[in-house]
Short mmCIF file of C-alpha atoms in Angstrom, two decimals:
data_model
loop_
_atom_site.label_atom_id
_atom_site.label_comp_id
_atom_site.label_asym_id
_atom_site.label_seq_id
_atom_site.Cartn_x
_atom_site.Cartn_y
_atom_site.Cartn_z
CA UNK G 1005 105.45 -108.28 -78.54
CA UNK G 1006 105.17 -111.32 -76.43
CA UNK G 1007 106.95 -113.10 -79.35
CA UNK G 1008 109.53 -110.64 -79.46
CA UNK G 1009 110.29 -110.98 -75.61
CA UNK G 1010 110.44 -114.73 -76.10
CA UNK G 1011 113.06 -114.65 -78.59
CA UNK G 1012 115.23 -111.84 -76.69
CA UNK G 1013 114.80 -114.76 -73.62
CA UNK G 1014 117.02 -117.49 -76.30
CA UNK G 1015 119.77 -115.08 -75.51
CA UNK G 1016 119.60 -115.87 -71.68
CA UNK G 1017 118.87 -119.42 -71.99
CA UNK G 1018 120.88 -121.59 -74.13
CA UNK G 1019 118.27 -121.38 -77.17
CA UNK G 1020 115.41 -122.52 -74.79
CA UNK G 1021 112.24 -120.89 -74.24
CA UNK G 1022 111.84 -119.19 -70.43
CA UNK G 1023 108.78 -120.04 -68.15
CA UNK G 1024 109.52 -116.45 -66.45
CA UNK G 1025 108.49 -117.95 -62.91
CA UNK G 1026 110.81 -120.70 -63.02
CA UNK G 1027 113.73 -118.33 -63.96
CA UNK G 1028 112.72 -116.25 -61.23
CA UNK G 1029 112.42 -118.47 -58.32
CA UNK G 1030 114.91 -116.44 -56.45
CA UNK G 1031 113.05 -113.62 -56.75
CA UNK G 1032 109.83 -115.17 -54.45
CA UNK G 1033 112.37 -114.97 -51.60
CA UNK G 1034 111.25 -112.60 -48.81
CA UNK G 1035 112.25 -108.80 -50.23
CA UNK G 1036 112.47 -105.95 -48.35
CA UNK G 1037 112.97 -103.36 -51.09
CA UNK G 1038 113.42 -103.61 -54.52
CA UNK G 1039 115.81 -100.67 -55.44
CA UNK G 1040 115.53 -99.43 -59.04
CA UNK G 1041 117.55 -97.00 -60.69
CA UNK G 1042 118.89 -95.43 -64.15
CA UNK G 1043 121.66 -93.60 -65.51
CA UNK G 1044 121.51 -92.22 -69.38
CA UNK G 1045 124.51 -93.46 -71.41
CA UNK G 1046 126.28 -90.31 -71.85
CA UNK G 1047 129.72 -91.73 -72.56
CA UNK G 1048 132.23 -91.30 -68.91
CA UNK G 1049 130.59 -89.51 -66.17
CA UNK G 1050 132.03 -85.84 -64.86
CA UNK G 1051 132.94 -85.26 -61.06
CA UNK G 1052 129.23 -84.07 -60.41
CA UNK G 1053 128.28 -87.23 -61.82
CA UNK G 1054 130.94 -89.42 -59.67
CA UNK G 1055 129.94 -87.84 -56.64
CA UNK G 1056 126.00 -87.41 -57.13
CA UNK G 1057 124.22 -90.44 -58.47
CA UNK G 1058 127.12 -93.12 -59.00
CA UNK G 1059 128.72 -92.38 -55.58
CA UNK G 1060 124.97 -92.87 -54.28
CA UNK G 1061 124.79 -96.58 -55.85
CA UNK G 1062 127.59 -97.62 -54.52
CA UNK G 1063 126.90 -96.81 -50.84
CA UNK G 1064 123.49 -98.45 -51.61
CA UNK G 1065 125.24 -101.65 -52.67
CA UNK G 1066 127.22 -101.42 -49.28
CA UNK G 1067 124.12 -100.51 -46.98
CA UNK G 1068 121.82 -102.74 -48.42
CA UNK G 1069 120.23 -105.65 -46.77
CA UNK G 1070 120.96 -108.85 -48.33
CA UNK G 1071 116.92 -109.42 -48.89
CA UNK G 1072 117.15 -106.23 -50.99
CA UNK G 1073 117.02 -106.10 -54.56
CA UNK G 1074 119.37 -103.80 -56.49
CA UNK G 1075 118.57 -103.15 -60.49
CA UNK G 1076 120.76 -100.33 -62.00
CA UNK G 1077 120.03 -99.84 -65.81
CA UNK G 1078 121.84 -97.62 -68.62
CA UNK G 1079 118.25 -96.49 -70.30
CA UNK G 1080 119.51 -96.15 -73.75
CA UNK G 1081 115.87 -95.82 -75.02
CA UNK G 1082 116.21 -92.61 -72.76
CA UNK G 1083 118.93 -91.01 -75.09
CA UNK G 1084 117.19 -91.24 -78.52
CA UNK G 1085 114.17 -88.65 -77.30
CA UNK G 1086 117.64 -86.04 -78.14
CA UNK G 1087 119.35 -86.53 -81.40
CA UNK G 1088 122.32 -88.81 -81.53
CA UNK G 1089 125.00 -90.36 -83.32
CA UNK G 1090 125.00 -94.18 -83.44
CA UNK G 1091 128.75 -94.71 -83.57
CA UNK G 1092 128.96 -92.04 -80.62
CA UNK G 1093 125.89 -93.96 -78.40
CA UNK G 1094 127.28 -97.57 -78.98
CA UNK G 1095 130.66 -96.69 -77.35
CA UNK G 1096 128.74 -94.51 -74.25
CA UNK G 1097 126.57 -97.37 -73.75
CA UNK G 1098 130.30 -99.61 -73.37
CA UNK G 1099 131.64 -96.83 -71.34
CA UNK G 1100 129.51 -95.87 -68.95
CA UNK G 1101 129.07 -99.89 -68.07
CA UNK G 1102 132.85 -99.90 -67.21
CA UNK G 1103 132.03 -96.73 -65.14
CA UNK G 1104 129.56 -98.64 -62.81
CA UNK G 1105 132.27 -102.00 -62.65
CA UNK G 1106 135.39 -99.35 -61.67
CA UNK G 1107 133.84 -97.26 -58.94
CA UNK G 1108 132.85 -100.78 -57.61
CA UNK G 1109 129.30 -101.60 -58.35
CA UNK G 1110 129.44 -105.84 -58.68
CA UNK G 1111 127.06 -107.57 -60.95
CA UNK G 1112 127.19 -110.61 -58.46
CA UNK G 1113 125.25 -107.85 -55.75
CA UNK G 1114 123.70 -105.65 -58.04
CA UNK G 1115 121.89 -106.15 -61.43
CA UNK G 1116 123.49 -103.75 -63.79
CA UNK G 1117 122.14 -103.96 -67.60
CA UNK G 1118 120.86 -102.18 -70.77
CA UNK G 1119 116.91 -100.99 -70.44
CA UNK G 1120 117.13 -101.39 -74.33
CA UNK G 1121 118.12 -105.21 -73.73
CA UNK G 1122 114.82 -105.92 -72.11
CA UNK G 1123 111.97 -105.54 -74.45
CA UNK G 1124 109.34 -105.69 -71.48
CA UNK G 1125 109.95 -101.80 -70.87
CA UNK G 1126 108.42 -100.88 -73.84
CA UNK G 1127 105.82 -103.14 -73.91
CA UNK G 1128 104.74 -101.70 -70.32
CA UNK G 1129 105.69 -98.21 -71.62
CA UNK G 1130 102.20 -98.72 -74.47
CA UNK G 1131 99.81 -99.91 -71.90
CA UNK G 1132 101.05 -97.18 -69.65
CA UNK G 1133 100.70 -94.55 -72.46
CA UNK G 1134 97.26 -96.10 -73.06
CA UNK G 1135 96.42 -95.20 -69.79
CA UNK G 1136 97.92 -91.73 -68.90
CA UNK G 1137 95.50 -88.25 -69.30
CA UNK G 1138 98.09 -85.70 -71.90
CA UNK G 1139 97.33 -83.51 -69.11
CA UNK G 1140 99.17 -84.70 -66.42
CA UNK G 1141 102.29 -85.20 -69.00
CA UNK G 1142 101.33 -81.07 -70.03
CA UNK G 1143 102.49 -80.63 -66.36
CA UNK G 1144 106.19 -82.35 -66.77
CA UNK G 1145 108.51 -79.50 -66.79
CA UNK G 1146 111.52 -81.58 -67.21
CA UNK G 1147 111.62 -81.44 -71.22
CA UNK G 1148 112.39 -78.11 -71.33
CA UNK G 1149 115.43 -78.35 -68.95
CA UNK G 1150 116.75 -81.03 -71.53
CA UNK G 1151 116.43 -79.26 -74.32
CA UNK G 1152 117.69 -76.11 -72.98
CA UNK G 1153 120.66 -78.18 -71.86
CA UNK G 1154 121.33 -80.01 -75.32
CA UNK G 1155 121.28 -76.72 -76.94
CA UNK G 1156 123.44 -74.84 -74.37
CA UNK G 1157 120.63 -72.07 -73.84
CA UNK G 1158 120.65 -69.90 -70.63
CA UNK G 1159 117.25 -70.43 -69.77
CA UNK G 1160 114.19 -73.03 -70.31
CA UNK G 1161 112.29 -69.48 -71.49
CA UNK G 1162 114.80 -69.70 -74.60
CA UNK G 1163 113.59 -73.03 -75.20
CA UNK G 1164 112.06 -73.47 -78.54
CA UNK G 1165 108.58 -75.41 -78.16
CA UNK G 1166 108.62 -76.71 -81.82
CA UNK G 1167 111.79 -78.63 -81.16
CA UNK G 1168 109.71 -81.10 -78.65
CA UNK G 1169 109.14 -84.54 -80.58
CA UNK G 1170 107.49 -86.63 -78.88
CA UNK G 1171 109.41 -89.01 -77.35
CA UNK G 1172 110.51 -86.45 -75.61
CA UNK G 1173 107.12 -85.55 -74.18
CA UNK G 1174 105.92 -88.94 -73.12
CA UNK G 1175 109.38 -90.20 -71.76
CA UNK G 1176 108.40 -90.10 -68.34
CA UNK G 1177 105.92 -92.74 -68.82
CA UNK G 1178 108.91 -94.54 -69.78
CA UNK G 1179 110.49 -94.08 -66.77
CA UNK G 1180 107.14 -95.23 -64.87
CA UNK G 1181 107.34 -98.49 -66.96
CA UNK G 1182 111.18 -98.44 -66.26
CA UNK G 1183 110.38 -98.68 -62.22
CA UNK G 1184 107.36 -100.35 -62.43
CA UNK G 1185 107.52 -103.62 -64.62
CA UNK G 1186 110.46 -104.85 -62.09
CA UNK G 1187 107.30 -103.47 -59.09
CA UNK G 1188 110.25 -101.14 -57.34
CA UNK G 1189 109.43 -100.35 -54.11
CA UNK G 1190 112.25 -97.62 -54.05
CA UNK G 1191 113.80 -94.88 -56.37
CA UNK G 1192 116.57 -93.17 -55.32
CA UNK G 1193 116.98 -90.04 -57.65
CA UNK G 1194 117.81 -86.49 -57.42
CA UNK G 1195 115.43 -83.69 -56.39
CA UNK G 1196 114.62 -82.71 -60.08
CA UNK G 1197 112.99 -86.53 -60.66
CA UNK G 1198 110.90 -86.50 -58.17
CA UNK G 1199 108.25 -85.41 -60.41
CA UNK G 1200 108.19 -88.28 -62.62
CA UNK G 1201 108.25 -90.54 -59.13
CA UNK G 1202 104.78 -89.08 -58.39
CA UNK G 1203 104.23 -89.70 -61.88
CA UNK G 1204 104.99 -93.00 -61.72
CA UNK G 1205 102.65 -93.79 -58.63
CA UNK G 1206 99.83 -91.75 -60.28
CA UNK G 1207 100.21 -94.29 -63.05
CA UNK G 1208 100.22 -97.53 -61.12
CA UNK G 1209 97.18 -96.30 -59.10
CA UNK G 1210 95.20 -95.65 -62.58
CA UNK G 1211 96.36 -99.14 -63.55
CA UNK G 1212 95.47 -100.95 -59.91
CA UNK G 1213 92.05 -99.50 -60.45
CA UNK G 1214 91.18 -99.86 -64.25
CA UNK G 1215 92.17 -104.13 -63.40
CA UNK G 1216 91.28 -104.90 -60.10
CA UNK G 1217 92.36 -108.48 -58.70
CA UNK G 1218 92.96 -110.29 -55.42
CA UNK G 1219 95.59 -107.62 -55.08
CA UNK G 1220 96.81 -104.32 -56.41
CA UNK G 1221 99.33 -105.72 -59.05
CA UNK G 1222 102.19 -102.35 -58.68
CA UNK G 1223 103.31 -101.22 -55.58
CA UNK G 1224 103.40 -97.48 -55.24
CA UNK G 1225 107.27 -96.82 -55.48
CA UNK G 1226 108.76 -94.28 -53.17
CA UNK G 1227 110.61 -91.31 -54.29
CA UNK G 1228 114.21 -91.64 -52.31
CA UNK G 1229 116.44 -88.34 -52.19
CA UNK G 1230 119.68 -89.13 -53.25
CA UNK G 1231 121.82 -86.95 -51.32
CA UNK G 1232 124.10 -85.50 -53.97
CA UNK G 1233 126.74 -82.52 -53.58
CA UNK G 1234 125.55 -79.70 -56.61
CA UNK G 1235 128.91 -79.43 -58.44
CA UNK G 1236 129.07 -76.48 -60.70
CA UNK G 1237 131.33 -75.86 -63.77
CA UNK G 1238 134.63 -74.64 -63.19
CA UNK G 1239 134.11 -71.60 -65.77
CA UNK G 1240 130.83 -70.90 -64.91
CA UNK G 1241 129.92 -71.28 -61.37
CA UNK G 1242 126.21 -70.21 -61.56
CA UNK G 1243 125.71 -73.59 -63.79
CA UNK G 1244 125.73 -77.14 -63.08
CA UNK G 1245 128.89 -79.22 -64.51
CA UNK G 1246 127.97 -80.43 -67.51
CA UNK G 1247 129.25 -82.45 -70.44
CA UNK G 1248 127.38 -80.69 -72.80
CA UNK G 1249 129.18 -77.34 -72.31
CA UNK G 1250 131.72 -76.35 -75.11
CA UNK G 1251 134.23 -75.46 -72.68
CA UNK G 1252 135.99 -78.87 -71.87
CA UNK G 1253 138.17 -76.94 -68.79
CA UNK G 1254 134.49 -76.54 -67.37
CA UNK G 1255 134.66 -80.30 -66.02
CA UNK G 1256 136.86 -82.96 -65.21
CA UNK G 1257 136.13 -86.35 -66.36
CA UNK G 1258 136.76 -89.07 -64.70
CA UNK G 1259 139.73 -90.07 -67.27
CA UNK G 1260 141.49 -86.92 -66.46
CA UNK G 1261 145.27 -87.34 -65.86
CA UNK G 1262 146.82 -85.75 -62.82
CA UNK G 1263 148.11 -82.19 -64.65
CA UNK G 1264 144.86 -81.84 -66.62
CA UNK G 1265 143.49 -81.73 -63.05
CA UNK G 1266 145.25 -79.28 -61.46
CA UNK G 1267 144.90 -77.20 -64.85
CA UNK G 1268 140.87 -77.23 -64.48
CA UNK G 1269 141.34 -76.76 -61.22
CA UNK G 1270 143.72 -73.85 -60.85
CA UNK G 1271 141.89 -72.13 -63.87
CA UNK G 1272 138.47 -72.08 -61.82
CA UNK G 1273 136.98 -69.55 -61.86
CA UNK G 1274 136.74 -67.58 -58.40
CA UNK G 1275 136.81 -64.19 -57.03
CA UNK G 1276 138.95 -61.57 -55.58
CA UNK G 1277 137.67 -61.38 -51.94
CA UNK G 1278 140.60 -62.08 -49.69
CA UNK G 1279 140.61 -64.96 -47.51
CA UNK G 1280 138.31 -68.12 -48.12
CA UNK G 1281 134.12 -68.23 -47.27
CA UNK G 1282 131.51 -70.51 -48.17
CA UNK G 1283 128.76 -68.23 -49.24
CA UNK G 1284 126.68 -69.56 -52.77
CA UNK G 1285 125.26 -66.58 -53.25
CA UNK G 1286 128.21 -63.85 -53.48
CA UNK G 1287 130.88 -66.54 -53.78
CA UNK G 1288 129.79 -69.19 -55.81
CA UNK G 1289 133.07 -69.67 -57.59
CA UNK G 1290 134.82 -70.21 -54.28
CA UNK G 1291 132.02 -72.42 -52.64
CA UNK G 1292 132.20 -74.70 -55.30
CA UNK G 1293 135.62 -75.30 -54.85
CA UNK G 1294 134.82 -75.66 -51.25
CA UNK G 1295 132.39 -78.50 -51.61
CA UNK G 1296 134.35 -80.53 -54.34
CA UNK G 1297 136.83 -80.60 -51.23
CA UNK G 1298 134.19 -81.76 -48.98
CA UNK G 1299 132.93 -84.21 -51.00
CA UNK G 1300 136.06 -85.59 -51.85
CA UNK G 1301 136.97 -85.94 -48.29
CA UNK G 1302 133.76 -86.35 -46.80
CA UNK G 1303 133.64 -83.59 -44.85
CA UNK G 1304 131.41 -80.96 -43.89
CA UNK G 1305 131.77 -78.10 -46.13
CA UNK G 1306 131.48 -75.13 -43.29
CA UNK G 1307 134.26 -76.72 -41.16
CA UNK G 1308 136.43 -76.95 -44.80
CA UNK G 1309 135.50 -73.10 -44.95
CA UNK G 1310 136.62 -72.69 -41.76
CA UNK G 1311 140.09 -74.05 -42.07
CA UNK G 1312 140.96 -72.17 -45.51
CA UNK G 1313 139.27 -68.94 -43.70
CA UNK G 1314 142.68 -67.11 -43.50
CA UNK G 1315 143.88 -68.88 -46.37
CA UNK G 1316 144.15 -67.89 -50.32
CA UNK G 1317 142.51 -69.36 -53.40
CA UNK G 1318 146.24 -70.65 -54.69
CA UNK G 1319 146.33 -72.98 -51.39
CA UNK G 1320 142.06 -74.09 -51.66
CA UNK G 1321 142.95 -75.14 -55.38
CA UNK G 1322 146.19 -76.77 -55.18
CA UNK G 1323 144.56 -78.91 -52.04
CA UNK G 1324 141.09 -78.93 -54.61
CA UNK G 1325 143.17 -80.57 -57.21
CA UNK G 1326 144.93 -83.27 -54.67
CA UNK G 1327 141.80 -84.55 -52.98
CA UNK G 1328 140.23 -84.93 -56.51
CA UNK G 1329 143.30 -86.96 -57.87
CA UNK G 1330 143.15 -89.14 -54.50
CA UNK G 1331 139.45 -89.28 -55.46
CA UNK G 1332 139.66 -90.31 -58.68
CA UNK G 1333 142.64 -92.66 -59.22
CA UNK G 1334 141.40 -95.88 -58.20
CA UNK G 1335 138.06 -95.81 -60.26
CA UNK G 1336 140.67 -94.01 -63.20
CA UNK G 1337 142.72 -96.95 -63.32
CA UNK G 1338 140.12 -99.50 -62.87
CA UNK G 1339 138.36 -97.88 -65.71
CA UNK G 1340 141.04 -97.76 -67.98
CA UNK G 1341 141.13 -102.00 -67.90
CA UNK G 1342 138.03 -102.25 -68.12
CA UNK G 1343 137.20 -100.27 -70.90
CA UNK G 1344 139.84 -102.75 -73.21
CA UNK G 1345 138.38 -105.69 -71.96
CA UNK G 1346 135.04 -106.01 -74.12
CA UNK G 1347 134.02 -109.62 -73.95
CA UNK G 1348 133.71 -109.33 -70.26
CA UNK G 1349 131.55 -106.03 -70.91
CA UNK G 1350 128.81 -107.44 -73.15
CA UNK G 1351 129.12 -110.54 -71.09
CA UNK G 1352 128.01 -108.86 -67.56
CA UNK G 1353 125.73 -106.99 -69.83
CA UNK G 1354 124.02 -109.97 -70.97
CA UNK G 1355 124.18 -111.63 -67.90
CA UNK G 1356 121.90 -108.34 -66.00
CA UNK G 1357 119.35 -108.44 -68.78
CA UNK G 1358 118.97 -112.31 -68.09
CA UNK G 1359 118.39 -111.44 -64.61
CA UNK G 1360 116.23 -108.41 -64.99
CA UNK G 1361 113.83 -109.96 -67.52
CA UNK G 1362 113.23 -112.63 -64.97
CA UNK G 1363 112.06 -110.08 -62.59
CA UNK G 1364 110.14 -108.26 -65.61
CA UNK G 1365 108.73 -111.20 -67.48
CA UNK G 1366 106.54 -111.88 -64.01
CA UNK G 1367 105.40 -108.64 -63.90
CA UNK G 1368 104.50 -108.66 -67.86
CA UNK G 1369 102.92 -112.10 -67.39
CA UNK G 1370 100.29 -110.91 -65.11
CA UNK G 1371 99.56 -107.23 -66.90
CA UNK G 1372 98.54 -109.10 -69.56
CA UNK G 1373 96.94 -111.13 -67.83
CA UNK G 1374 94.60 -108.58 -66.37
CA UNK G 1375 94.59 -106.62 -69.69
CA UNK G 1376 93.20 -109.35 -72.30
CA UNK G 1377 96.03 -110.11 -73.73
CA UNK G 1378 97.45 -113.23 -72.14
#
């Protein structure tokens, strides 16, 4: 493995080898978080994707101190533990990069890359493996929630258990070795990951103690809600938006023209209550036209409520549809060059693993160190 790493470093350095803590001189400087993050390469993100997790990094990017350290990664390896197509996965990986570049994430702030260009997450993914009881992975509840989403089944209970391979099982270790071999300090992710975050300190702990040094080697990481508005499909309001669903009028993508807009949007489904009320329960159709609106004007979604209160669902959806255009242009446009221009793509993409494996190889230099196998 370590000669496998060395070669992937020729890539980064002009066809010489790397001394890891050269390359990373930059990263000795005084830190006060190191911010990791991932995003599966699912081809271009819905609305609840734009305005959950990717809306999230970008703010980061903006709030950040200028100690911080910022690594966002498209975890290919992620993808595979569901069947895919190759052809299909090689042009999500492209696309979702030109996502992060359009809604304004900048490789010269952040470090945006490919987990499956740096070998060091799977080498950290074994040792973790080696290290982590099946019974605490027994206890991930995640799996099913993927497979009941690939297959489009109503409910994890419908979930059949023989379909769980085993990269699948064990991928949260992989996400442990994801946040810990660049030692993250924070991991901003929604509510339903905050398992694998305690996960992922459990595993450093078992690891400070089974090779003790001078110091603990991983810092415990901490689990940071990501504030995210729950958009639900357009058809079916008591789901999430999802790409996944065979209904295409169920989301809009971030490609969208203007009219295919406003036709998802005035095809939404809603209810036959007069007048407009936020209310999830008995409304959910309506409230999730409600806080798309919010969200896209960053607002809070009782006082939207209360303006539309005397108003009907023709004038919430024809506003609905405007605020997402005005949303959604920019980033549409940006995207749209982007997405042609595919030299500059692999070449930012390069340029992130470079700077990620610097961070990494440290790390990978000192597990195996304290492993044996330096």
């Amino acid at each position: 493995m370590l000669r496998v790493c060395q070669r992937a470093t020729l890539w980064c350095t002009g066809h010489r080898p790397t001394d890891y803590r050269q390359f990373s001189q930059s990263t000795k400087q005084p830190q006060k978080r190191v911010i990791f993050s991932g995003i599966q390469p699912t081809g271009i993100p819905h609305l609840g994707n734009y305005l959950g997790a990717l809306s999230n990094w970008v703010k980061l990017q903006k709030t950040a101190e200028p100690a911080d350290t910022l690594l966002f990664s498209i975890v290919g390896w992620h993808a595979l533990t569901l069947p895919q197509d190759p052809t299909a996965l090689q042009s999500a990986r492209d696309d979702i990069l030109a996502t992060l570049l359009a809604i304004g994430l900048d490789p010269e702030r952040s470090i945006l890359f490919h987990q499956d260009h740096n070998l060091h997450h799977v080498e950290l993914c074994w040792i973790l493996n080696c290290l982590t009881p099946v019974g605490k992975l027994r206890r991930m509840t995640t799996w099913k929630s993927r497979l009941a989403a690939s297959r489009n089944a109503g409910s994890e209970d419908d979930v059949d258990e023989s379909l769980l391979n085993s990269g699948l099982f064990t991928y949260p270790v992989l996400q442990a070795a994801d946040v810990l071999v660049y030692r993250a300090t924070h991991v901003p992710v929604g509510e339903d990951q905050q398992q694998h975050i305690e996960l992922t300190r459990d595993l450093a702990e078992i690891f400070n103690r089974a090779f003790p040094g001078q110091n603990s080697l991983f810092p415990l990481p901490l689990y940071v809600n990501a504030p995210s508005k729950r958009i639900l499909s357009l058809r079916d309001p008591t789901s999430k938006m999802s790409k996944s669903s065979p209904d295409a009028a169920s989301r809009i993508l971030l490609t969208d023209s203007p009219s295919e807009i406003k036709s998802k949007i005035r095809a939404a489904v809603t209810d036959s209550t007069p007048g407009i009320s936020y209310d999830p329960v008995h409304r959910p159709g309506t409230s999730n036209l409600l806080t798309i609106l919010a969200a896209c004007t960053e607002s809070d979604v009782q006082d939207v409520a209360r303006t539309y209160a005397s108003k009907g669902h023709g004038q919430l959806k024809s506003d609905v549809a405007d605020a997402v255009e005005e949303l959604l242009k920019g980033p549409r446009l940006e995207l749209e060059r982007i997405r042609r221009e595919k030299a500059y793509l692999h070449e930012v993409a390069r340029r992130g693993a470079c700077k990620a494996m610097a961070y990494s190889g440290v790390t990978m230099e000192d597990v195996r160190q304290r492993i044996g196998l330096a």
